[in-house]
mmCIF file of C-alpha atoms in Angstrom:
data_model
loop_
_atom_site.group_PDB
_atom_site.id
_atom_site.type_symbol
_atom_site.label_atom_id
_atom_site.label_comp_id
_atom_site.label_asym_id
_atom_site.label_seq_id
_atom_site.Cartn_x
_atom_site.Cartn_y
_atom_site.Cartn_z
ATOM 1 C CA UNK O 5 21.561 22.527 1.310
ATOM 2 C CA UNK O 6 19.917 19.226 0.442
ATOM 3 C CA UNK O 7 17.524 19.065 -2.444
ATOM 4 C CA UNK O 8 14.155 17.450 -2.284
ATOM 5 C CA UNK O 9 13.233 14.961 -4.993
ATOM 6 C CA UNK O 10 9.604 13.942 -5.426
ATOM 7 C CA UNK O 11 8.613 10.711 -7.142
ATOM 8 C CA UNK O 12 5.088 9.787 -8.162
ATOM 9 C CA UNK O 13 3.698 6.247 -7.888
ATOM 10 C CA UNK O 14 2.903 4.004 -10.848
ATOM 11 C CA UNK O 15 -0.406 4.664 -12.558
ATOM 12 C CA UNK O 16 -3.380 2.788 -11.152
ATOM 13 C CA UNK O 17 -7.155 2.833 -11.068
ATOM 14 C CA UNK O 18 -7.199 1.642 -7.456
ATOM 15 C CA UNK O 19 -9.132 4.718 -6.394
ATOM 16 C CA UNK O 20 -12.119 3.493 -8.452
ATOM 17 C CA UNK O 21 -12.566 0.402 -6.245
ATOM 18 C CA UNK O 22 -12.369 2.422 -3.060
ATOM 19 C CA UNK O 23 -14.655 5.157 -4.399
ATOM 20 C CA UNK O 24 -17.242 2.629 -5.579
ATOM 21 C CA UNK O 25 -17.284 0.865 -2.200
ATOM 22 C CA UNK O 26 -17.603 4.252 -0.474
ATOM 23 C CA UNK O 27 -20.525 5.257 -2.679
ATOM 24 C CA UNK O 28 -22.342 1.945 -2.108
ATOM 25 C CA UNK O 29 -21.906 2.191 1.663
ATOM 26 C CA UNK O 30 -22.945 5.840 1.767
ATOM 27 C CA UNK O 31 -25.950 5.262 -0.495
ATOM 28 C CA UNK O 32 -27.036 2.287 1.630
ATOM 29 C CA UNK O 33 -26.801 4.292 4.830
ATOM 30 C CA UNK O 34 -28.607 7.305 3.388
ATOM 31 C CA UNK O 35 -31.404 5.143 1.949
ATOM 32 C CA UNK O 36 -31.887 3.520 5.370
ATOM 33 C CA UNK O 37 -32.039 6.964 6.988
ATOM 34 C CA UNK O 38 -34.675 8.048 4.456
ATOM 35 C CA UNK O 39 -36.749 4.906 4.977
ATOM 36 C CA UNK O 40 -36.536 4.477 8.736
ATOM 37 C CA UNK O 41 -35.025 7.645 10.167
ATOM 38 C CA UNK O 42 -32.577 7.408 13.021
ATOM 39 C CA UNK O 43 -34.535 4.745 14.849
ATOM 40 C CA UNK O 44 -35.491 1.168 14.443
ATOM 41 C CA UNK O 45 -33.531 -1.979 13.691
ATOM 42 C CA UNK O 46 -31.246 -0.323 11.143
ATOM 43 C CA UNK O 47 -29.726 2.218 13.541
ATOM 44 C CA UNK O 48 -26.473 0.279 13.981
ATOM 45 C CA UNK O 49 -26.186 -0.247 10.227
ATOM 46 C CA UNK O 50 -26.683 3.470 9.599
ATOM 47 C CA UNK O 51 -24.090 4.387 12.217
ATOM 48 C CA UNK O 52 -21.575 2.091 10.516
ATOM 49 C CA UNK O 53 -22.229 2.511 6.795
ATOM 50 C CA UNK O 54 -22.364 6.295 6.548
ATOM 51 C CA UNK O 55 -19.039 7.098 8.292
ATOM 52 C CA UNK O 56 -17.239 4.145 6.671
ATOM 53 C CA UNK O 57 -18.600 5.171 3.270
ATOM 54 C CA UNK O 58 -17.390 8.739 3.798
ATOM 55 C CA UNK O 59 -13.992 7.387 4.890
ATOM 56 C CA UNK O 60 -13.653 5.311 1.715
ATOM 57 C CA UNK O 61 -14.634 8.308 -0.413
ATOM 58 C CA UNK O 62 -11.993 10.450 1.305
ATOM 59 C CA UNK O 63 -9.360 7.808 0.607
ATOM 60 C CA UNK O 64 -10.400 7.808 -3.070
ATOM 61 C CA UNK O 65 -10.262 11.608 -3.227
ATOM 62 C CA UNK O 66 -6.714 11.689 -1.782
ATOM 63 C CA UNK O 67 -5.413 9.119 -4.297
ATOM 64 C CA UNK O 68 -3.671 11.727 -6.518
ATOM 65 C CA UNK O 69 -1.678 12.980 -3.509
ATOM 66 C CA UNK O 70 0.329 9.762 -3.098
ATOM 67 C CA UNK O 71 4.034 10.500 -3.442
ATOM 68 C CA UNK O 72 7.518 9.581 -2.303
ATOM 69 C CA UNK O 73 9.830 12.417 -1.222
ATOM 70 C CA UNK O 74 13.561 12.045 -0.730
ATOM 71 C CA UNK O 75 15.139 14.900 1.202
ATOM 72 C CA UNK O 76 18.549 14.671 2.832
ATOM 73 C CA UNK O 77 18.783 11.238 4.385
ATOM 74 C CA UNK O 78 15.032 10.718 4.744
ATOM 75 C CA UNK O 79 12.401 9.159 2.529
ATOM 76 C CA UNK O 80 8.811 10.195 3.235
ATOM 77 C CA UNK O 81 5.864 8.235 1.893
ATOM 78 C CA UNK O 82 2.639 10.264 1.928
ATOM 79 C CA UNK O 83 -0.996 9.772 1.034
ATOM 80 C CA UNK O 84 -2.824 13.042 1.679
ATOM 81 C CA UNK O 85 -3.265 13.800 5.381
ATOM 82 C CA UNK O 86 -4.140 10.140 6.057
ATOM 83 C CA UNK O 87 -0.729 8.484 5.878
ATOM 84 C CA UNK O 88 2.848 9.582 6.400
ATOM 85 C CA UNK O 89 5.831 7.272 6.875
ATOM 86 C CA UNK O 90 9.306 8.731 7.381
ATOM 87 C CA UNK O 91 12.216 6.380 6.706
ATOM 88 C CA UNK O 92 15.742 7.168 7.846
ATOM 89 C CA UNK O 93 17.884 6.073 4.888
ATOM 90 C CA UNK O 94 20.795 5.311 7.203
ATOM 91 C CA UNK O 95 18.696 2.473 8.679
ATOM 92 C CA UNK O 96 17.834 0.818 5.346
ATOM 93 C CA UNK O 97 19.123 -2.749 5.186
ATOM 94 C CA UNK O 98 17.777 -3.717 1.765
ATOM 95 C CA UNK O 99 15.798 -2.536 -1.254
ATOM 96 C CA UNK O 100 14.237 -5.295 -3.350
ATOM 97 C CA UNK O 101 11.579 -5.467 -6.024
ATOM 98 C CA UNK O 102 9.335 -8.429 -5.449
ATOM 99 C CA UNK O 103 5.885 -9.859 -5.680
ATOM 100 C CA UNK O 104 4.147 -10.354 -2.355
ATOM 101 C CA UNK O 105 1.755 -13.198 -1.614
ATOM 102 C CA UNK O 106 -1.990 -12.922 -1.499
ATOM 103 C CA UNK O 107 -3.657 -12.631 1.894
ATOM 104 C CA UNK O 108 -7.389 -12.787 2.431
ATOM 105 C CA UNK O 109 -7.290 -10.773 5.640
ATOM 106 C CA UNK O 110 -5.739 -7.346 5.286
ATOM 107 C CA UNK O 111 -6.181 -3.867 6.618
ATOM 108 C CA UNK O 112 -6.508 -1.916 3.380
ATOM 109 C CA UNK O 113 -5.592 -3.740 0.195
ATOM 110 C CA UNK O 114 -7.500 -3.550 -3.090
ATOM 111 C CA UNK O 115 -6.555 -4.086 -6.721
ATOM 112 C CA UNK O 116 -4.443 -1.026 -7.507
ATOM 113 C CA UNK O 117 -4.152 0.343 -3.971
ATOM 114 C CA UNK O 118 -2.524 -0.810 -0.732
ATOM 115 C CA UNK O 119 -2.273 1.429 2.329
ATOM 116 C CA UNK O 120 -1.334 1.142 5.986
ATOM 117 C CA UNK O 121 0.137 -1.974 7.590
ATOM 118 C CA UNK O 122 -0.661 -5.217 5.751
ATOM 119 C CA UNK O 123 0.423 -8.714 6.837
ATOM 120 C CA UNK O 124 2.021 -10.816 4.079
ATOM 121 C CA UNK O 125 2.719 -14.495 4.719
ATOM 122 C CA UNK O 126 6.338 -14.589 3.541
ATOM 123 C CA UNK O 127 7.638 -11.216 4.789
ATOM 124 C CA UNK O 128 5.423 -10.268 7.728
ATOM 125 C CA UNK O 129 3.848 -6.864 8.246
ATOM 126 C CA UNK O 130 4.574 -4.273 5.538
ATOM 127 C CA UNK O 131 3.675 -0.590 5.804
ATOM 128 C CA UNK O 132 2.213 0.033 2.367
ATOM 129 C CA UNK O 133 1.839 3.205 0.351
ATOM 130 C CA UNK O 134 1.492 1.657 -3.083
ATOM 131 C CA UNK O 135 -0.596 1.521 -6.242
ATOM 132 C CA UNK O 136 -0.395 -2.281 -6.271
ATOM 133 C CA UNK O 137 -1.176 -4.810 -3.573
ATOM 134 C CA UNK O 138 0.946 -7.764 -4.631
ATOM 135 C CA UNK O 139 2.974 -7.449 -7.821
ATOM 136 C CA UNK O 140 6.050 -5.358 -8.492
ATOM 137 C CA UNK O 141 6.363 -3.962 -4.981
ATOM 138 C CA UNK O 142 9.564 -2.163 -4.060
ATOM 139 C CA UNK O 143 10.192 -3.510 -0.573
ATOM 140 C CA UNK O 144 12.396 -1.338 1.657
ATOM 141 C CA UNK O 145 13.549 -3.036 4.829
ATOM 142 C CA UNK O 146 14.950 -1.068 7.757
ATOM 143 C CA UNK O 147 16.181 -2.187 11.161
ATOM 144 C CA UNK O 148 12.634 -2.278 12.521
ATOM 145 C CA UNK O 149 10.080 -2.016 9.676
ATOM 146 C CA UNK O 150 9.309 -2.990 6.097
ATOM 147 C CA UNK O 151 7.763 -0.560 3.621
ATOM 148 C CA UNK O 152 6.103 -1.289 0.286
ATOM 149 C CA UNK O 153 5.892 1.273 -2.494
ATOM 150 C CA UNK O 154 5.502 1.494 -6.259
ATOM 151 C CA UNK O 155 7.424 4.407 -7.783
ATOM 152 C CA UNK O 156 6.629 5.101 -11.448
ATOM 153 C CA UNK O 157 10.293 5.690 -12.271
ATOM 154 C CA UNK O 158 11.715 2.898 -10.156
ATOM 155 C CA UNK O 159 15.185 2.970 -11.708
ATOM 156 C CA UNK O 160 15.742 6.684 -10.949
ATOM 157 C CA UNK O 161 14.087 6.326 -7.553
ATOM 158 C CA UNK O 162 16.406 3.502 -6.467
ATOM 159 C CA UNK O 163 19.445 5.316 -7.902
ATOM 160 C CA UNK O 164 18.548 8.438 -5.894
ATOM 161 C CA UNK O 165 18.035 6.365 -2.730
ATOM 162 C CA UNK O 166 21.387 4.647 -3.150
ATOM 163 C CA UNK O 167 23.099 7.979 -3.806
ATOM 164 C CA UNK O 168 21.648 9.448 -0.596
ATOM 165 C CA UNK O 169 22.543 6.299 1.315
ATOM 166 C CA UNK O 170 26.131 6.531 0.072
ATOM 167 C CA UNK O 171 25.981 3.081 -1.544
#
C-alpha cells in the first residue's frame, strides 16, 4: 500500500489581490445594474464584470485549498475544484528551483499567486499552481510539460519526490 503525502504551498497573500479585483468588478457591475438596469449602453459591461468578478472571488475563496499530493508514483497539484494537474513521476526529467522572468501578458499571474498555463520567455509555457509568480519556483519538467509550484517545505518535498522516483 502506498502512502499519500500532502504538502502545503508557501505562505502568501496572493488571494488578497484576486479578491480585491473580484470585489471591484462585482461592485462595478452591480452599481451599473442599479443605475441602468439590464438595458442601455452598459449591458455588455454588466454581462462581463459581474461573472468575471464572481470568478475572481471564487478563486480567492479556494486559495486555502492549494496543495501538492504525492501518492504512489503520481504528484497531484490541486487548487479547489478549479485546477488539477496529475504528474507521472516516472516521466519527470528534472526538478529545479529557479526564478522565472517577468511577462506582461499572462493567463493568471498576480503577486503571490500563479495559476493555469503561463508563458515565460526563457522556459516556455508552465502549468502553475504556486503562491509566487516569478521567484523561487520549483520547476518540474516532464517529457511533455513543465509545472511550477512553491511547496512550503521544499527540502522534504523534493526528497519525497526523489524517493518515489527511485533517484
